């Protein structure tokens, strides 16, 4: 096995630590929590991770979190792309649900909106109604 720890510089100085990778992890994690709008944050996390790795390589240092930020960033991009595709495919059902929810003044009418959402998505996607996630937070 080889030792992957950074070696001291020839002049005896300790290796540099590039902290940009940690910022990249923060941006990528935020992008994962905000789909579909988090795609921008995820892309920034990927960019920050690459930049940190490049700087660490040039300065014979290391960049903790740089690879993790790029991996999380790509996962965030894929997750956001799937969310955007879902919005596009089910746009009519989603807008009908939003309009119904805006008119719903009681719990029972909101439950009717949830049931209509499940029914419409189930019919369109060809899956059982009980497997369609609720947008209103009720089970």
PDB file of C-alpha atoms in Angstrom:
ATOM      1  CA  UNK A   1       0.000   0.000   0.000  1.00  0.00           C
ATOM      2  CA  UNK A   2       1.164   3.488  -0.706  1.00  0.00           C
ATOM      3  CA  UNK A   3       0.864   6.404   1.662  1.00  0.00           C
ATOM      4  CA  UNK A   4      -1.558   8.940   0.159  1.00  0.00           C
ATOM      5  CA  UNK A   5      -0.896  11.651   2.743  1.00  0.00           C
ATOM      6  CA  UNK A   6       0.574  14.854   1.315  1.00  0.00           C
ATOM      7  CA  UNK A   7       4.326  15.172   1.679  1.00  0.00           C
ATOM      8  CA  UNK A   8       5.970  18.309   3.083  1.00  0.00           C
ATOM      9  CA  UNK A   9       7.339  20.773   0.568  1.00  0.00           C
ATOM     10  CA  UNK A  10      11.031  20.675  -0.279  1.00  0.00           C
ATOM     11  CA  UNK A  11      11.581  23.794   1.833  1.00  0.00           C
ATOM     12  CA  UNK A  12      10.160  22.046   4.928  1.00  0.00           C
ATOM     13  CA  UNK A  13       6.819  23.871   4.914  1.00  0.00           C
ATOM     14  CA  UNK A  14       3.749  21.781   5.736  1.00  0.00           C
ATOM     15  CA  UNK A  15       1.464  20.925   2.820  1.00  0.00           C
ATOM     16  CA  UNK A  16      -1.315  23.368   2.059  1.00  0.00           C
ATOM     17  CA  UNK A  17      -4.933  22.537   2.772  1.00  0.00           C
ATOM     18  CA  UNK A  18      -7.405  23.803   0.200  1.00  0.00           C
ATOM     19  CA  UNK A  19     -10.715  24.519   1.949  1.00  0.00           C
ATOM     20  CA  UNK A  20     -12.723  25.059  -1.223  1.00  0.00           C
ATOM     21  CA  UNK A  21     -13.788  21.419  -1.222  1.00  0.00           C
ATOM     22  CA  UNK A  22     -15.669  21.934   2.027  1.00  0.00           C
ATOM     23  CA  UNK A  23     -17.557  24.857   0.498  1.00  0.00           C
ATOM     24  CA  UNK A  24     -18.334  22.589  -2.436  1.00  0.00           C
ATOM     25  CA  UNK A  25     -19.793  19.976  -0.065  1.00  0.00           C
ATOM     26  CA  UNK A  26     -21.992  22.667   1.502  1.00  0.00           C
ATOM     27  CA  UNK A  27     -23.234  23.876  -1.895  1.00  0.00           C
ATOM     28  CA  UNK A  28     -23.838  20.354  -3.200  1.00  0.00           C
ATOM     29  CA  UNK A  29     -25.724  19.316  -0.049  1.00  0.00           C
ATOM     30  CA  UNK A  30     -27.894  22.432  -0.297  1.00  0.00           C
ATOM     31  CA  UNK A  31     -28.582  21.554  -3.927  1.00  0.00           C
ATOM     32  CA  UNK A  32     -29.781  18.111  -2.881  1.00  0.00           C
ATOM     33  CA  UNK A  33     -32.279  19.630  -0.475  1.00  0.00           C
ATOM     34  CA  UNK A  34     -33.807  22.082  -2.961  1.00  0.00           C
ATOM     35  CA  UNK A  35     -34.822  20.203  -6.090  1.00  0.00           C
ATOM     36  CA  UNK A  36     -35.455  21.251  -8.819  1.00  0.00           C
ATOM     37  CA  UNK A  37     -34.006  24.677  -8.089  1.00  0.00           C
ATOM     38  CA  UNK A  38     -30.955  23.164  -6.416  1.00  0.00           C
ATOM     39  CA  UNK A  39     -29.462  22.267  -9.787  1.00  0.00           C
ATOM     40  CA  UNK A  40     -27.613  25.583  -9.769  1.00  0.00           C
ATOM     41  CA  UNK A  41     -26.219  24.975  -6.284  1.00  0.00           C
ATOM     42  CA  UNK A  42     -25.199  21.451  -7.287  1.00  0.00           C
ATOM     43  CA  UNK A  43     -23.371  22.762 -10.342  1.00  0.00           C
ATOM     44  CA  UNK A  44     -21.604  25.334  -8.166  1.00  0.00           C
ATOM     45  CA  UNK A  45     -20.591  22.530  -5.776  1.00  0.00           C
ATOM     46  CA  UNK A  46     -19.117  20.529  -8.660  1.00  0.00           C
ATOM     47  CA  UNK A  47     -17.219  23.576  -9.886  1.00  0.00           C
ATOM     48  CA  UNK A  48     -15.921  24.375  -6.398  1.00  0.00           C
ATOM     49  CA  UNK A  49     -14.758  20.780  -5.883  1.00  0.00           C
ATOM     50  CA  UNK A  50     -12.872  20.744  -9.196  1.00  0.00           C
ATOM     51  CA  UNK A  51     -11.312  24.104  -8.459  1.00  0.00           C
ATOM     52  CA  UNK A  52     -10.191  22.946  -5.000  1.00  0.00           C
ATOM     53  CA  UNK A  53      -8.660  19.740  -6.376  1.00  0.00           C
ATOM     54  CA  UNK A  54      -6.804  21.652  -9.072  1.00  0.00           C
ATOM     55  CA  UNK A  55      -5.459  24.181  -6.566  1.00  0.00           C
ATOM     56  CA  UNK A  56      -4.390  21.424  -4.182  1.00  0.00           C
ATOM     57  CA  UNK A  57      -2.612  19.556  -6.965  1.00  0.00           C
ATOM     58  CA  UNK A  58      -0.759  22.692  -8.076  1.00  0.00           C
ATOM     59  CA  UNK A  59       0.312  23.516  -4.499  1.00  0.00           C
ATOM     60  CA  UNK A  60       1.197  19.932  -3.513  1.00  0.00           C
ATOM     61  CA  UNK A  61      -1.521  20.005  -0.886  1.00  0.00           C
ATOM     62  CA  UNK A  62      -4.820  18.293  -0.362  1.00  0.00           C
ATOM     63  CA  UNK A  63      -8.441  19.367  -0.573  1.00  0.00           C
ATOM     64  CA  UNK A  64     -10.682  17.614   1.950  1.00  0.00           C
ATOM     65  CA  UNK A  65     -14.219  17.228   0.712  1.00  0.00           C
ATOM     66  CA  UNK A  66     -13.442  18.054  -2.924  1.00  0.00           C
ATOM     67  CA  UNK A  67     -14.329  14.630  -4.304  1.00  0.00           C
ATOM     68  CA  UNK A  68     -17.369  14.382  -2.034  1.00  0.00           C
ATOM     69  CA  UNK A  69     -18.602  17.762  -3.277  1.00  0.00           C
ATOM     70  CA  UNK A  70     -18.353  16.600  -6.882  1.00  0.00           C
ATOM     71  CA  UNK A  71     -20.143  13.310  -6.166  1.00  0.00           C
ATOM     72  CA  UNK A  72     -22.933  15.017  -4.197  1.00  0.00           C
ATOM     73  CA  UNK A  73     -23.148  17.680  -6.885  1.00  0.00           C
ATOM     74  CA  UNK A  74     -23.717  15.142  -9.644  1.00  0.00           C
ATOM     75  CA  UNK A  75     -26.297  13.327  -7.526  1.00  0.00           C
ATOM     76  CA  UNK A  76     -28.036  16.676  -6.971  1.00  0.00           C
ATOM     77  CA  UNK A  77     -27.993  17.433 -10.701  1.00  0.00           C
ATOM     78  CA  UNK A  78     -29.532  14.035 -11.496  1.00  0.00           C
ATOM     79  CA  UNK A  79     -32.128  14.389  -8.736  1.00  0.00           C
ATOM     80  CA  UNK A  80     -33.077  17.879  -9.899  1.00  0.00           C
ATOM     81  CA  UNK A  81     -33.291  16.696 -13.513  1.00  0.00           C
ATOM     82  CA  UNK A  82     -35.664  13.921 -12.418  1.00  0.00           C
ATOM     83  CA  UNK A  83     -37.779  16.465 -10.498  1.00  0.00           C
ATOM     84  CA  UNK A  84     -37.929  18.782 -13.508  1.00  0.00           C
ATOM     85  CA  UNK A  85     -38.898  15.870 -15.758  1.00  0.00           C
ATOM     86  CA  UNK A  86     -41.648  14.937 -13.282  1.00  0.00           C
ATOM     87  CA  UNK A  87     -42.990  18.487 -13.307  1.00  0.00           C
ATOM     88  CA  UNK A  88     -43.006  18.512 -17.102  1.00  0.00           C
ATOM     89  CA  UNK A  89     -44.717  15.132 -17.447  1.00  0.00           C
ATOM     90  CA  UNK A  90     -47.337  15.799 -14.768  1.00  0.00           C
ATOM     91  CA  UNK A  91     -47.760  19.548 -15.297  1.00  0.00           C
ATOM     92  CA  UNK A  92     -51.500  19.426 -15.993  1.00  0.00           C
ATOM     93  CA  UNK A  93     -52.172  17.263 -12.936  1.00  0.00           C
ATOM     94  CA  UNK A  94     -49.934  19.449 -10.778  1.00  0.00           C
ATOM     95  CA  UNK A  95     -51.618  22.707 -11.798  1.00  0.00           C
ATOM     96  CA  UNK A  96     -55.066  21.152 -11.258  1.00  0.00           C
ATOM     97  CA  UNK A  97     -53.942  20.106  -7.765  1.00  0.00           C
ATOM     98  CA  UNK A  98     -52.628  23.604  -7.016  1.00  0.00           C
ATOM     99  CA  UNK A  99     -55.897  25.203  -8.130  1.00  0.00           C
ATOM    100  CA  UNK A 100     -57.932  22.728  -6.106  1.00  0.00           C
ATOM    101  CA  UNK A 101     -55.775  23.310  -3.008  1.00  0.00           C
ATOM    102  CA  UNK A 102     -56.159  27.071  -3.367  1.00  0.00           C
ATOM    103  CA  UNK A 103     -59.952  26.665  -3.223  1.00  0.00           C
ATOM    104  CA  UNK A 104     -59.899  24.091  -0.407  1.00  0.00           C
ATOM    105  CA  UNK A 105     -61.015  25.747   2.826  1.00  0.00           C
ATOM    106  CA  UNK A 106     -61.510  22.626   4.929  1.00  0.00           C
ATOM    107  CA  UNK A 107     -59.567  19.480   5.643  1.00  0.00           C
ATOM    108  CA  UNK A 108     -62.131  17.339   3.840  1.00  0.00           C
ATOM    109  CA  UNK A 109     -61.924  19.392   0.638  1.00  0.00           C
ATOM    110  CA  UNK A 110     -58.111  19.232   0.796  1.00  0.00           C
ATOM    111  CA  UNK A 111     -58.383  15.448   1.131  1.00  0.00           C
ATOM    112  CA  UNK A 112     -60.554  15.455  -1.993  1.00  0.00           C
ATOM    113  CA  UNK A 113     -57.820  17.387  -3.809  1.00  0.00           C
ATOM    114  CA  UNK A 114     -55.255  14.814  -2.657  1.00  0.00           C
ATOM    115  CA  UNK A 115     -57.481  11.972  -3.865  1.00  0.00           C
ATOM    116  CA  UNK A 116     -57.989  13.677  -7.245  1.00  0.00           C
ATOM    117  CA  UNK A 117     -54.203  14.146  -7.563  1.00  0.00           C
ATOM    118  CA  UNK A 118     -53.541  10.488  -6.797  1.00  0.00           C
ATOM    119  CA  UNK A 119     -56.242   9.364  -9.198  1.00  0.00           C
ATOM    120  CA  UNK A 120     -55.018  11.554 -12.069  1.00  0.00           C
ATOM    121  CA  UNK A 121     -51.356  10.604 -11.659  1.00  0.00           C
ATOM    122  CA  UNK A 122     -52.256   6.939 -11.204  1.00  0.00           C
ATOM    123  CA  UNK A 123     -54.269   6.954 -14.417  1.00  0.00           C
ATOM    124  CA  UNK A 124     -51.552   8.745 -16.377  1.00  0.00           C
ATOM    125  CA  UNK A 125     -48.592   6.750 -15.037  1.00  0.00           C
ATOM    126  CA  UNK A 126     -50.356   3.392 -14.873  1.00  0.00           C
ATOM    127  CA  UNK A 127     -49.456   2.723 -11.243  1.00  0.00           C
ATOM    128  CA  UNK A 128     -51.723   1.910  -8.288  1.00  0.00           C
ATOM    129  CA  UNK A 129     -53.188   4.924  -6.501  1.00  0.00           C
ATOM    130  CA  UNK A 130     -51.721   3.944  -3.148  1.00  0.00           C
ATOM    131  CA  UNK A 131     -48.190   4.227  -4.601  1.00  0.00           C
ATOM    132  CA  UNK A 132     -48.647   7.846  -5.744  1.00  0.00           C
ATOM    133  CA  UNK A 133     -47.044  10.245  -3.241  1.00  0.00           C
ATOM    134  CA  UNK A 134     -49.198  12.929  -1.707  1.00  0.00           C
ATOM    135  CA  UNK A 135     -48.265  16.545  -2.314  1.00  0.00           C
ATOM    136  CA  UNK A 136     -50.221  17.815   0.663  1.00  0.00           C
ATOM    137  CA  UNK A 137     -48.238  15.906   3.268  1.00  0.00           C
ATOM    138  CA  UNK A 138     -51.095  13.640   4.361  1.00  0.00           C
ATOM    139  CA  UNK A 139     -50.799   9.887   3.911  1.00  0.00           C
TER     140      UNK A 139
END
